[in-house]
Short mmCIF file of C-alpha atoms in Angstrom, two decimals:
data_model
loop_
_atom_site.label_atom_id
_atom_site.label_comp_id
_atom_site.label_asym_id
_atom_site.label_seq_id
_atom_site.Cartn_x
_atom_site.Cartn_y
_atom_site.Cartn_z
CA UNK A 1 -239.66 81.09 -51.43
CA UNK A 2 -239.85 78.99 -48.60
CA UNK A 3 -237.62 74.73 -48.71
CA UNK A 4 -239.79 71.95 -48.03
CA UNK A 5 -238.98 69.08 -46.63
CA UNK A 6 -241.24 66.59 -47.79
CA UNK A 7 -241.00 62.77 -45.23
CA UNK A 8 -239.91 60.20 -47.89
CA UNK A 9 -241.26 56.43 -47.90
CA UNK A 10 -238.66 54.40 -49.03
CA UNK A 11 -240.03 51.47 -50.74
CA UNK A 12 -236.83 49.18 -51.35
CA UNK A 13 -233.51 49.98 -49.64
CA UNK A 14 -231.78 53.20 -50.32
CA UNK A 15 -227.72 53.81 -49.64
CA UNK A 16 -227.76 57.21 -48.85
CA UNK A 17 -224.75 58.32 -51.21
CA UNK A 18 -222.98 61.94 -52.58
CA UNK A 19 -221.45 62.01 -55.91
CA UNK A 20 -224.64 60.97 -57.44
CA UNK A 21 -227.16 62.17 -60.30
CA UNK A 22 -230.92 63.84 -59.98
CA UNK A 23 -232.62 64.37 -62.74
CA UNK A 24 -236.33 65.22 -63.50
CA UNK A 25 -237.81 62.41 -66.11
CA UNK A 26 -240.94 63.88 -65.83
CA UNK A 27 -243.56 66.72 -64.64
CA UNK A 28 -243.87 64.44 -61.46
CA UNK A 29 -241.03 62.57 -60.62
CA UNK A 30 -237.18 63.12 -59.30
CA UNK A 31 -234.69 59.66 -60.94
CA UNK A 32 -231.52 58.90 -59.33
CA UNK A 33 -228.15 57.69 -60.70
CA UNK A 34 -225.57 56.40 -59.86
CA UNK A 35 -223.19 57.92 -57.19
CA UNK A 36 -220.64 56.88 -54.05
CA UNK A 37 -221.08 56.07 -50.38
CA UNK A 38 -218.40 55.46 -47.87
CA UNK A 39 -214.51 55.19 -49.08
CA UNK A 40 -216.12 56.88 -52.91
CA UNK A 41 -217.20 52.76 -52.41
CA UNK A 42 -219.39 53.20 -55.99
CA UNK A 43 -222.73 52.10 -57.25
CA UNK A 44 -224.90 52.43 -60.28
CA UNK A 45 -228.47 52.08 -58.40
CA UNK A 46 -230.73 54.46 -60.01
CA UNK A 47 -234.27 55.56 -57.61
CA UNK A 48 -237.53 56.92 -58.86
CA UNK A 49 -239.22 59.45 -56.46
CA UNK A 50 -243.18 60.15 -57.32
CA UNK A 51 -243.34 63.74 -56.14
CA UNK A 52 -247.18 64.37 -56.77
CA UNK A 53 -249.26 63.59 -54.33
CA UNK A 54 -246.27 65.98 -52.57
CA UNK A 55 -247.06 69.33 -55.51
CA UNK A 56 -250.65 68.44 -54.76
CA UNK A 57 -250.40 69.60 -51.20
CA UNK A 58 -247.14 70.19 -50.26
CA UNK A 59 -248.17 71.71 -46.57
CA UNK A 60 -250.16 68.24 -45.43
CA UNK A 61 -247.96 66.79 -43.31
CA UNK A 62 -249.36 63.29 -44.42
CA UNK A 63 -248.16 63.48 -47.65
CA UNK A 64 -245.07 61.68 -48.36
CA UNK A 65 -242.75 61.14 -51.56
CA UNK A 66 -242.20 57.40 -52.79
CA UNK A 67 -238.80 56.13 -53.09
CA UNK A 68 -238.09 52.96 -56.00
CA UNK A 69 -235.58 50.85 -56.75
CA UNK A 70 -235.39 51.23 -60.02
CA UNK A 71 -234.80 47.74 -61.15
CA UNK A 72 -232.79 47.45 -65.00
CA UNK A 73 -231.35 43.12 -65.80
CA UNK A 74 -229.45 44.15 -68.82
CA UNK A 75 -226.61 47.32 -70.34
CA UNK A 76 -226.90 48.59 -66.67
CA UNK A 77 -224.12 51.36 -66.86
CA UNK A 78 -221.12 50.18 -64.62
CA UNK A 79 -220.83 51.96 -61.67
CA UNK A 80 -219.77 55.52 -60.98
CA UNK A 81 -219.77 58.72 -59.52
CA UNK A 82 -218.88 62.27 -60.55
CA UNK A 83 -220.66 61.78 -63.71
CA UNK A 84 -223.46 64.14 -65.61
CA UNK A 85 -226.55 63.69 -66.65
CA UNK A 86 -229.82 65.40 -68.06
CA UNK A 87 -232.81 64.04 -69.50
CA UNK A 88 -233.95 64.77 -72.61
CA UNK A 89 -237.81 63.65 -74.48
CA UNK A 90 -238.96 61.88 -71.76
CA UNK A 91 -235.23 59.35 -71.16
CA UNK A 92 -231.87 59.63 -68.80
CA UNK A 93 -228.75 59.82 -70.42
CA UNK A 94 -225.34 59.96 -68.19
CA UNK A 95 -221.91 60.66 -69.23
CA UNK A 96 -218.88 60.47 -67.60
CA UNK A 97 -217.68 59.68 -64.22
CA UNK A 98 -215.62 57.63 -62.83
CA UNK A 99 -215.01 54.04 -60.75
CA UNK A 100 -211.32 52.36 -61.04
CA UNK A 101 -210.70 55.42 -62.89
CA UNK A 102 -212.04 58.13 -65.30
CA UNK A 103 -214.74 56.82 -67.65
CA UNK A 104 -216.47 58.94 -71.14
CA UNK A 105 -219.54 57.04 -72.51
CA UNK A 106 -222.78 58.07 -73.16
CA UNK A 107 -225.62 55.71 -71.82
CA UNK A 108 -229.52 56.13 -71.83
CA UNK A 109 -231.87 54.92 -70.27
CA UNK A 110 -235.78 55.15 -71.55
CA UNK A 111 -238.22 54.85 -68.49
CA UNK A 112 -240.88 53.83 -69.83
CA UNK A 113 -239.42 50.76 -71.58
CA UNK A 114 -237.01 50.04 -68.33
CA UNK A 115 -233.80 49.57 -70.73
CA UNK A 116 -230.16 51.35 -71.23
CA UNK A 117 -228.11 51.52 -73.80
CA UNK A 118 -225.11 52.59 -73.69
CA UNK A 119 -224.69 55.48 -77.48
CA UNK A 120 -221.62 55.89 -79.59
CA UNK A 121 -219.98 58.48 -79.55
CA UNK A 122 -218.85 59.50 -83.27
CA UNK A 123 -215.97 61.40 -83.64
CA UNK A 124 -213.12 62.38 -81.74
CA UNK A 125 -213.41 61.31 -77.64
CA UNK A 126 -213.74 63.98 -74.56
CA UNK A 127 -210.27 63.50 -72.07
CA UNK A 128 -212.86 61.21 -70.15
CA UNK A 129 -214.03 63.15 -67.07
CA UNK A 130 -215.74 63.49 -63.78
CA UNK A 131 -217.20 66.36 -62.37
CA UNK A 132 -218.75 67.99 -65.03
CA UNK A 133 -222.24 69.10 -66.72
CA UNK A 134 -223.78 67.86 -68.78
CA UNK A 135 -227.06 69.24 -70.11
CA UNK A 136 -229.29 69.88 -73.51
CA UNK A 137 -230.01 72.58 -75.68
CA UNK A 138 -232.01 71.91 -78.33
CA UNK A 139 -231.50 68.44 -79.03
CA UNK A 140 -227.55 68.72 -78.78
CA UNK A 141 -226.32 67.52 -75.72
CA UNK A 142 -223.53 69.53 -74.15
CA UNK A 143 -220.54 68.91 -71.77
CA UNK A 144 -218.51 71.42 -70.09
CA UNK A 145 -215.84 71.21 -68.24
CA UNK A 146 -214.82 68.25 -65.46
CA UNK A 147 -212.26 67.37 -63.72
CA UNK A 148 -209.52 63.98 -64.16
CA UNK A 149 -205.85 65.39 -61.64
CA UNK A 150 -206.24 67.92 -63.91
CA UNK A 151 -208.92 70.93 -64.85
CA UNK A 152 -211.16 70.90 -67.81
CA UNK A 153 -212.48 74.55 -69.27
CA UNK A 154 -214.22 72.65 -72.52
CA UNK A 155 -217.60 72.32 -74.17
CA UNK A 156 -218.31 68.92 -75.83
CA UNK A 157 -221.80 68.64 -77.98
CA UNK A 158 -222.91 65.84 -79.19
CA UNK A 159 -226.03 65.68 -81.32
CA UNK A 160 -228.95 63.55 -80.52
CA UNK A 161 -231.14 64.48 -83.14
CA UNK A 162 -230.99 62.01 -86.30
CA UNK A 163 -229.08 58.67 -86.04
CA UNK A 164 -226.28 60.44 -87.60
CA UNK A 165 -224.63 61.92 -84.81
CA UNK A 166 -222.61 63.83 -85.23
CA UNK A 167 -220.15 66.01 -81.84
CA UNK A 168 -217.98 68.51 -81.84
CA UNK A 169 -215.34 70.01 -79.32
CA UNK A 170 -215.56 72.82 -79.29
CA UNK A 171 -212.38 75.22 -78.17
CA UNK A 172 -213.27 78.58 -75.70
CA UNK A 173 -212.35 80.61 -77.65
CA UNK A 174 -215.31 79.37 -80.33
CA UNK A 175 -217.71 78.51 -78.38
CA UNK A 176 -220.73 80.83 -79.79
CA UNK A 177 -220.05 80.33 -83.80
CA UNK A 178 -219.54 76.17 -83.78
CA UNK A 179 -222.95 76.04 -81.21
CA UNK A 180 -224.37 78.76 -83.30
CA UNK A 181 -223.23 77.12 -86.55
CA UNK A 182 -224.53 73.65 -85.27
CA UNK A 183 -227.73 74.60 -84.02
CA UNK A 184 -228.30 77.07 -87.09
#
């Protein structure tokens, strides 16, 4: 149990940032999205870090992690920071965040097609927010908490298993029963 700090070979310009997201997109690549730098200057750039060589020989000083910018021309989500991200079946999903204001939208990035798609969230939308968490349980994206000047402790779930997507806002007192009913 030790931390290792591999050297990174930046193949493209990379801006240091905070409030961005980092997810594994497959067994050997890590993808970053968005964030802000300086005085909350928000961004929507993406980078992919290839850690394959590092995983094969993590103690070698010659091995570097390669980082390259992902260049997408269309459908790119607006700049944002404080959003949440998660991966499912090789795709990246981002939800919410903040640019000039808090937002609540859902975007899917398919690295195989190098394409962004904004997904419609059916039903009643959760309140726009930043600094929340999101992860997949089965085929459902679960979003918890966040902040918009006030703190949230709500759980919002959207089932992405089929084209008839359903979303559920679950109050804290019924989280277990409502979620169990949805995945059964």
